[in-house]
């Protein structure tokens, strides 16, 4: 099967089997360049495993994971996949707390080829400095550039890690539950940030907060038992009886 035209990532019949438990079950999933996609589903539906397979953290038991026009990611290591243009932001921020915000971005830009100390001592070129400045502007942390990253709020740490992925020029950004633990104001700003990021690159978001999903989603994919249950707009998903049954915990006779 050929990947649909315009797709940046395409999973074909992907299965992940853990001693008989299928975290993904012959999953078919694809999304386009510069698309913002939100994936939802009940616990155990396979959401995090989807990100794990795309990023190389977990290898599929069967199936293909096609990135771009023809690159199969199956069998490749995480750092290799990151080098191809797939960036991942985990639920818990992973930053260098004792370094400044700018130094965190500098490390993210070059740490794939240099050690931490070597990166901090390296002289950045004009293009690299411009990229960092542009990223600081995008994530809204320009005034904190020289501040210690560990002193940022929870939301600001999340934005910094998104920036650390962006500065590496990833074409596909994988984001796992970005607004968990955020204030309402931080949540709103995160939605604005992700919508802005999706104007330049594809963004795949795993999220539980349905209010946040409604605020950012263009297309929603619902996973259930390792497969796609349905896809569509928020309105279509909310009106799908299957979603009410397996995701919202309702049955057809709930109102009877």
mmCIF file of C-alpha atoms in Angstrom:
data_model
loop_
_atom_site.group_PDB
_atom_site.id
_atom_site.type_symbol
_atom_site.label_atom_id
_atom_site.label_comp_id
_atom_site.label_asym_id
_atom_site.label_seq_id
_atom_site.Cartn_x
_atom_site.Cartn_y
_atom_site.Cartn_z
ATOM 1 C CA UNK A 1 0.000 0.000 0.000
ATOM 2 C CA UNK A 2 1.297 3.472 -0.866
ATOM 3 C CA UNK A 3 1.201 6.248 1.689
ATOM 4 C CA UNK A 4 -1.561 8.788 0.961
ATOM 5 C CA UNK A 5 -0.293 11.788 -0.970
ATOM 6 C CA UNK A 6 0.787 14.679 1.230
ATOM 7 C CA UNK A 7 1.241 12.544 4.343
ATOM 8 C CA UNK A 8 4.135 13.271 6.680
ATOM 9 C CA UNK A 9 3.556 10.110 8.738
ATOM 10 C CA UNK A 10 1.745 6.939 7.780
ATOM 11 C CA UNK A 11 1.311 3.812 9.885
ATOM 12 C CA UNK A 12 0.192 0.757 7.922
ATOM 13 C CA UNK A 13 -1.128 -2.312 9.765
ATOM 14 C CA UNK A 14 1.076 -1.578 12.765
ATOM 15 C CA UNK A 15 0.876 -4.036 15.640
ATOM 16 C CA UNK A 16 2.696 -3.839 18.972
ATOM 17 C CA UNK A 17 2.355 -7.085 20.920
ATOM 18 C CA UNK A 18 3.441 -7.420 24.552
ATOM 19 C CA UNK A 19 3.249 -11.150 25.311
ATOM 20 C CA UNK A 20 -0.220 -11.452 23.838
ATOM 21 C CA UNK A 21 -1.491 -7.985 24.737
ATOM 22 C CA UNK A 22 -1.841 -5.857 21.624
ATOM 23 C CA UNK A 23 -1.151 -2.251 22.549
ATOM 24 C CA UNK A 24 -1.610 -1.457 18.851
ATOM 25 C CA UNK A 25 -3.686 -3.792 16.715
ATOM 26 C CA UNK A 26 -3.168 -3.568 12.935
ATOM 27 C CA UNK A 27 -3.365 0.224 13.267
ATOM 28 C CA UNK A 28 -3.720 2.371 10.159
ATOM 29 C CA UNK A 29 -3.103 6.057 10.792
ATOM 30 C CA UNK A 30 -1.831 9.001 8.789
ATOM 31 C CA UNK A 31 -1.602 12.772 8.969
ATOM 32 C CA UNK A 32 -0.526 15.491 6.566
ATOM 33 C CA UNK A 33 2.218 18.094 6.551
ATOM 34 C CA UNK A 34 1.377 21.179 8.660
ATOM 35 C CA UNK A 35 -1.599 19.412 10.202
ATOM 36 C CA UNK A 36 -2.642 19.712 13.842
ATOM 37 C CA UNK A 37 -4.085 16.346 14.899
ATOM 38 C CA UNK A 38 -5.381 15.419 18.340
ATOM 39 C CA UNK A 39 -5.592 11.781 19.428
ATOM 40 C CA UNK A 40 -7.893 10.819 22.278
ATOM 41 C CA UNK A 41 -9.120 7.586 23.787
ATOM 42 C CA UNK A 42 -9.622 5.769 27.085
ATOM 43 C CA UNK A 43 -6.706 4.511 29.171
ATOM 44 C CA UNK A 44 -5.039 1.582 27.423
ATOM 45 C CA UNK A 45 -6.257 2.640 23.986
ATOM 46 C CA UNK A 46 -2.701 2.821 22.592
ATOM 47 C CA UNK A 47 -2.166 6.587 22.518
ATOM 48 C CA UNK A 48 1.287 6.691 24.087
ATOM 49 C CA UNK A 49 2.318 3.551 22.222
ATOM 50 C CA UNK A 50 1.480 5.379 18.989
ATOM 51 C CA UNK A 51 3.999 8.088 19.905
ATOM 52 C CA UNK A 52 6.493 5.458 21.070
ATOM 53 C CA UNK A 53 6.377 3.689 17.704
ATOM 54 C CA UNK A 54 6.723 6.865 15.643
ATOM 55 C CA UNK A 55 9.660 8.108 17.756
ATOM 56 C CA UNK A 56 11.436 4.738 17.847
ATOM 57 C CA UNK A 57 11.057 4.174 21.584
ATOM 58 C CA UNK A 58 9.118 0.984 20.817
ATOM 59 C CA UNK A 59 9.553 -1.214 17.759
ATOM 60 C CA UNK A 60 6.405 -2.587 16.059
ATOM 61 C CA UNK A 61 5.836 -6.313 15.973
ATOM 62 C CA UNK A 62 4.449 -5.919 12.468
ATOM 63 C CA UNK A 63 3.611 -3.189 9.969
ATOM 64 C CA UNK A 64 5.287 -0.132 8.470
ATOM 65 C CA UNK A 65 5.867 3.382 9.813
ATOM 66 C CA UNK A 66 6.511 5.673 6.848
ATOM 67 C CA UNK A 67 7.874 9.177 7.425
ATOM 68 C CA UNK A 68 7.846 11.644 4.564
ATOM 69 C CA UNK A 69 7.705 10.147 1.104
ATOM 70 C CA UNK A 70 9.268 6.749 1.696
ATOM 71 C CA UNK A 71 11.384 6.466 4.868
ATOM 72 C CA UNK A 72 10.393 3.468 6.986
ATOM 73 C CA UNK A 73 11.081 4.293 10.640
ATOM 74 C CA UNK A 74 10.607 0.708 11.852
ATOM 75 C CA UNK A 75 13.875 -0.670 13.181
ATOM 76 C CA UNK A 76 15.556 2.743 13.515
ATOM 77 C CA UNK A 77 16.879 4.115 16.822
ATOM 78 C CA UNK A 78 15.347 7.126 18.574
ATOM 79 C CA UNK A 79 18.283 9.445 17.878
ATOM 80 C CA UNK A 80 18.271 8.493 14.214
ATOM 81 C CA UNK A 81 14.557 9.215 13.912
ATOM 82 C CA UNK A 82 15.032 12.546 15.699
ATOM 83 C CA UNK A 83 17.730 13.396 13.167
ATOM 84 C CA UNK A 84 15.285 12.715 10.346
ATOM 85 C CA UNK A 85 12.920 15.400 11.669
ATOM 86 C CA UNK A 86 10.666 13.778 14.285
ATOM 87 C CA UNK A 87 10.670 15.614 17.637
ATOM 88 C CA UNK A 88 8.939 14.454 20.795
ATOM 89 C CA UNK A 89 7.846 16.373 23.857
ATOM 90 C CA UNK A 90 7.021 14.139 26.820
ATOM 91 C CA UNK A 91 4.341 14.844 29.423
ATOM 92 C CA UNK A 92 6.920 15.727 32.101
ATOM 93 C CA UNK A 93 9.301 18.491 30.981
ATOM 94 C CA UNK A 94 12.908 17.372 30.507
ATOM 95 C CA UNK A 95 15.021 20.499 30.748
ATOM 96 C CA UNK A 96 18.357 21.519 32.243
ATOM 97 C CA UNK A 97 17.070 23.290 35.351
ATOM 98 C CA UNK A 98 20.362 24.942 36.313
ATOM 99 C CA UNK A 99 20.990 26.428 32.866
ATOM 100 C CA UNK A 100 19.334 29.492 31.381
ATOM 101 C CA UNK A 101 16.416 29.283 28.997
ATOM 102 C CA UNK A 102 18.673 30.317 26.117
ATOM 103 C CA UNK A 103 21.320 27.744 27.055
ATOM 104 C CA UNK A 104 18.652 25.022 27.020
ATOM 105 C CA UNK A 105 17.778 25.982 23.458
ATOM 106 C CA UNK A 106 21.452 26.103 22.484
ATOM 107 C CA UNK A 107 21.944 22.585 23.825
ATOM 108 C CA UNK A 108 18.880 21.304 22.007
ATOM 109 C CA UNK A 109 20.202 22.803 18.771
ATOM 110 C CA UNK A 110 23.537 21.041 18.863
ATOM 111 C CA UNK A 111 23.594 18.250 21.454
ATOM 112 C CA UNK A 112 23.037 15.542 18.839
ATOM 113 C CA UNK A 113 26.595 16.074 17.606
ATOM 114 C CA UNK A 114 28.388 17.593 20.621
ATOM 115 C CA UNK A 115 28.704 17.065 24.333
ATOM 116 C CA UNK A 116 27.048 19.419 26.809
ATOM 117 C CA UNK A 117 30.250 21.278 27.687
ATOM 118 C CA UNK A 118 31.386 21.504 24.073
ATOM 119 C CA UNK A 119 27.998 22.872 23.058
ATOM 120 C CA UNK A 120 28.030 25.584 25.719
ATOM 121 C CA UNK A 121 31.528 26.656 24.686
ATOM 122 C CA UNK A 122 30.818 26.604 20.974
ATOM 123 C CA UNK A 123 30.400 29.876 19.140
ATOM 124 C CA UNK A 124 26.977 29.974 17.547
ATOM 125 C CA UNK A 125 26.641 31.142 13.972
ATOM 126 C CA UNK A 126 24.299 33.977 12.999
ATOM 127 C CA UNK A 127 21.750 31.546 11.557
ATOM 128 C CA UNK A 128 21.694 29.525 14.776
ATOM 129 C CA UNK A 129 21.312 32.635 16.946
ATOM 130 C CA UNK A 130 18.464 33.824 14.725
ATOM 131 C CA UNK A 131 16.740 30.456 15.049
ATOM 132 C CA UNK A 132 16.989 30.589 18.837
ATOM 133 C CA UNK A 133 15.707 34.167 18.929
ATOM 134 C CA UNK A 134 12.770 33.225 16.695
ATOM 135 C CA UNK A 135 11.983 30.230 18.902
ATOM 136 C CA UNK A 136 12.087 32.355 22.067
ATOM 137 C CA UNK A 137 9.603 34.701 20.431
ATOM 138 C CA UNK A 138 7.318 31.844 19.376
ATOM 139 C CA UNK A 139 7.210 30.229 22.812
ATOM 140 C CA UNK A 140 6.858 33.603 24.550
ATOM 141 C CA UNK A 141 9.963 33.347 26.729
ATOM 142 C CA UNK A 142 12.076 36.200 25.288
ATOM 143 C CA UNK A 143 12.116 38.104 28.599
ATOM 144 C CA UNK A 144 13.195 34.918 30.409
ATOM 145 C CA UNK A 145 16.046 34.096 28.005
ATOM 146 C CA UNK A 146 18.747 34.698 30.620
ATOM 147 C CA UNK A 147 16.734 33.282 33.527
ATOM 148 C CA UNK A 148 17.436 29.923 35.151
ATOM 149 C CA UNK A 149 15.109 27.361 33.557
ATOM 150 C CA UNK A 150 14.393 25.728 36.906
ATOM 151 C CA UNK A 151 12.725 28.936 38.079
ATOM 152 C CA UNK A 152 10.080 28.881 35.350
ATOM 153 C CA UNK A 153 6.458 28.037 36.069
ATOM 154 C CA UNK A 154 5.168 24.590 35.100
ATOM 155 C CA UNK A 155 3.569 25.951 31.937
ATOM 156 C CA UNK A 156 6.693 27.881 30.964
ATOM 157 C CA UNK A 157 8.798 24.734 31.362
ATOM 158 C CA UNK A 158 6.419 22.961 28.986
ATOM 159 C CA UNK A 159 6.785 25.778 26.452
ATOM 160 C CA UNK A 160 10.559 25.665 26.778
ATOM 161 C CA UNK A 161 10.631 21.962 26.002
ATOM 162 C CA UNK A 162 8.373 22.532 22.999
ATOM 163 C CA UNK A 163 10.887 25.173 21.933
ATOM 164 C CA UNK A 164 13.750 22.706 22.427
ATOM 165 C CA UNK A 165 12.096 20.416 19.905
ATOM 166 C CA UNK A 166 11.224 23.254 17.517
ATOM 167 C CA UNK A 167 14.766 24.647 17.436
ATOM 168 C CA UNK A 168 15.967 21.326 16.026
ATOM 169 C CA UNK A 169 13.759 22.073 13.020
ATOM 170 C CA UNK A 170 11.573 18.982 13.449
ATOM 171 C CA UNK A 171 8.981 18.524 10.717
ATOM 172 C CA UNK A 172 6.742 16.430 12.968
ATOM 173 C CA UNK A 173 6.233 17.360 16.618
ATOM 174 C CA UNK A 174 4.802 14.723 18.977
ATOM 175 C CA UNK A 175 3.272 16.199 22.138
ATOM 176 C CA UNK A 176 2.014 14.086 25.042
ATOM 177 C CA UNK A 177 -0.636 15.719 27.293
ATOM 178 C CA UNK A 178 0.792 19.239 27.115
ATOM 179 C CA UNK A 179 -1.669 20.954 29.482
ATOM 180 C CA UNK A 180 -1.642 18.513 32.408
ATOM 181 C CA UNK A 181 -1.209 20.524 35.612
ATOM 182 C CA UNK A 182 -1.491 23.917 33.908
ATOM 183 C CA UNK A 183 -3.495 26.931 35.004
ATOM 184 C CA UNK A 184 -6.353 28.101 32.767
ATOM 185 C CA UNK A 185 -4.204 30.943 31.454
ATOM 186 C CA UNK A 186 -1.288 28.610 30.695
ATOM 187 C CA UNK A 187 -3.658 26.195 28.975
ATOM 188 C CA UNK A 188 -4.997 28.944 26.728
ATOM 189 C CA UNK A 189 -1.484 30.096 25.827
ATOM 190 C CA UNK A 190 -0.449 26.504 25.085
ATOM 191 C CA UNK A 191 -3.339 26.169 22.651
ATOM 192 C CA UNK A 192 -2.260 29.351 20.898
ATOM 193 C CA UNK A 193 1.331 28.099 20.768
ATOM 194 C CA UNK A 194 0.435 24.729 19.249
ATOM 195 C CA UNK A 195 -1.840 26.317 16.651
ATOM 196 C CA UNK A 196 1.013 28.644 15.695
ATOM 197 C CA UNK A 197 3.535 25.807 15.524
ATOM 198 C CA UNK A 198 1.206 23.876 13.210
ATOM 199 C CA UNK A 199 1.450 26.660 10.647
ATOM 200 C CA UNK A 200 5.041 25.554 9.997
ATOM 201 C CA UNK A 201 5.125 21.844 10.868
ATOM 202 C CA UNK A 202 2.859 18.898 11.665
ATOM 203 C CA UNK A 203 1.800 18.527 15.301
ATOM 204 C CA UNK A 204 0.379 15.351 16.827
ATOM 205 C CA UNK A 205 -1.122 15.891 20.286
ATOM 206 C CA UNK A 206 -2.232 13.272 22.807
ATOM 207 C CA UNK A 207 -4.683 14.821 25.252
ATOM 208 C CA UNK A 208 -7.330 13.966 27.879
ATOM 209 C CA UNK A 209 -8.665 17.466 28.540
ATOM 210 C CA UNK A 210 -11.674 17.622 26.223
ATOM 211 C CA UNK A 211 -12.175 21.350 26.705
ATOM 212 C CA UNK A 212 -8.612 21.878 25.466
ATOM 213 C CA UNK A 213 -9.203 19.437 22.600
ATOM 214 C CA UNK A 214 -12.235 21.458 21.506
ATOM 215 C CA UNK A 215 -10.163 24.646 21.560
ATOM 216 C CA UNK A 216 -7.388 23.407 19.254
ATOM 217 C CA UNK A 217 -8.607 20.412 17.292
ATOM 218 C CA UNK A 218 -9.057 20.458 13.556
ATOM 219 C CA UNK A 219 -9.235 16.686 13.241
ATOM 220 C CA UNK A 220 -9.628 14.256 16.144
ATOM 221 C CA UNK A 221 -8.668 10.576 16.023
ATOM 222 C CA UNK A 222 -10.217 8.273 18.630
ATOM 223 C CA UNK A 223 -8.245 5.154 19.502
ATOM 224 C CA UNK A 224 -9.794 2.111 21.154
ATOM 225 C CA UNK A 225 -8.048 -1.171 21.907
ATOM 226 C CA UNK A 226 -5.108 -0.252 19.697
ATOM 227 C CA UNK A 227 -7.055 0.667 16.569
ATOM 228 C CA UNK A 228 -8.760 3.740 15.137
ATOM 229 C CA UNK A 229 -12.370 3.805 16.267
ATOM 230 C CA UNK A 230 -13.302 6.940 14.326
ATOM 231 C CA UNK A 231 -11.972 10.259 13.042
ATOM 232 C CA UNK A 232 -13.498 13.628 12.288
ATOM 233 C CA UNK A 233 -14.187 17.082 13.639
ATOM 234 C CA UNK A 234 -14.892 17.622 17.331
ATOM 235 C CA UNK A 235 -18.597 17.890 16.519
ATOM 236 C CA UNK A 236 -18.561 14.617 14.610
ATOM 237 C CA UNK A 237 -16.653 12.827 17.378
ATOM 238 C CA UNK A 238 -18.962 14.135 20.098
ATOM 239 C CA UNK A 239 -21.986 12.925 18.166
ATOM 240 C CA UNK A 240 -20.616 9.437 17.459
ATOM 241 C CA UNK A 241 -22.408 6.833 19.565
ATOM 242 C CA UNK A 242 -19.326 4.590 19.614
ATOM 243 C CA UNK A 243 -17.321 7.342 21.290
ATOM 244 C CA UNK A 244 -20.015 7.874 23.901
ATOM 245 C CA UNK A 245 -19.848 4.158 24.683
ATOM 246 C CA UNK A 246 -16.097 3.518 24.858
ATOM 247 C CA UNK A 247 -14.592 6.920 25.656
ATOM 248 C CA UNK A 248 -17.201 8.787 27.668
ATOM 249 C CA UNK A 249 -18.409 5.647 29.419
ATOM 250 C CA UNK A 250 -22.010 5.852 28.278
ATOM 251 C CA UNK A 251 -24.198 3.113 26.889
ATOM 252 C CA UNK A 252 -27.077 3.315 24.505
ATOM 253 C CA UNK A 253 -29.450 2.742 27.403
ATOM 254 C CA UNK A 254 -27.808 5.262 29.768
ATOM 255 C CA UNK A 255 -30.729 7.659 29.535
ATOM 256 C CA UNK A 256 -33.418 5.048 29.582
#
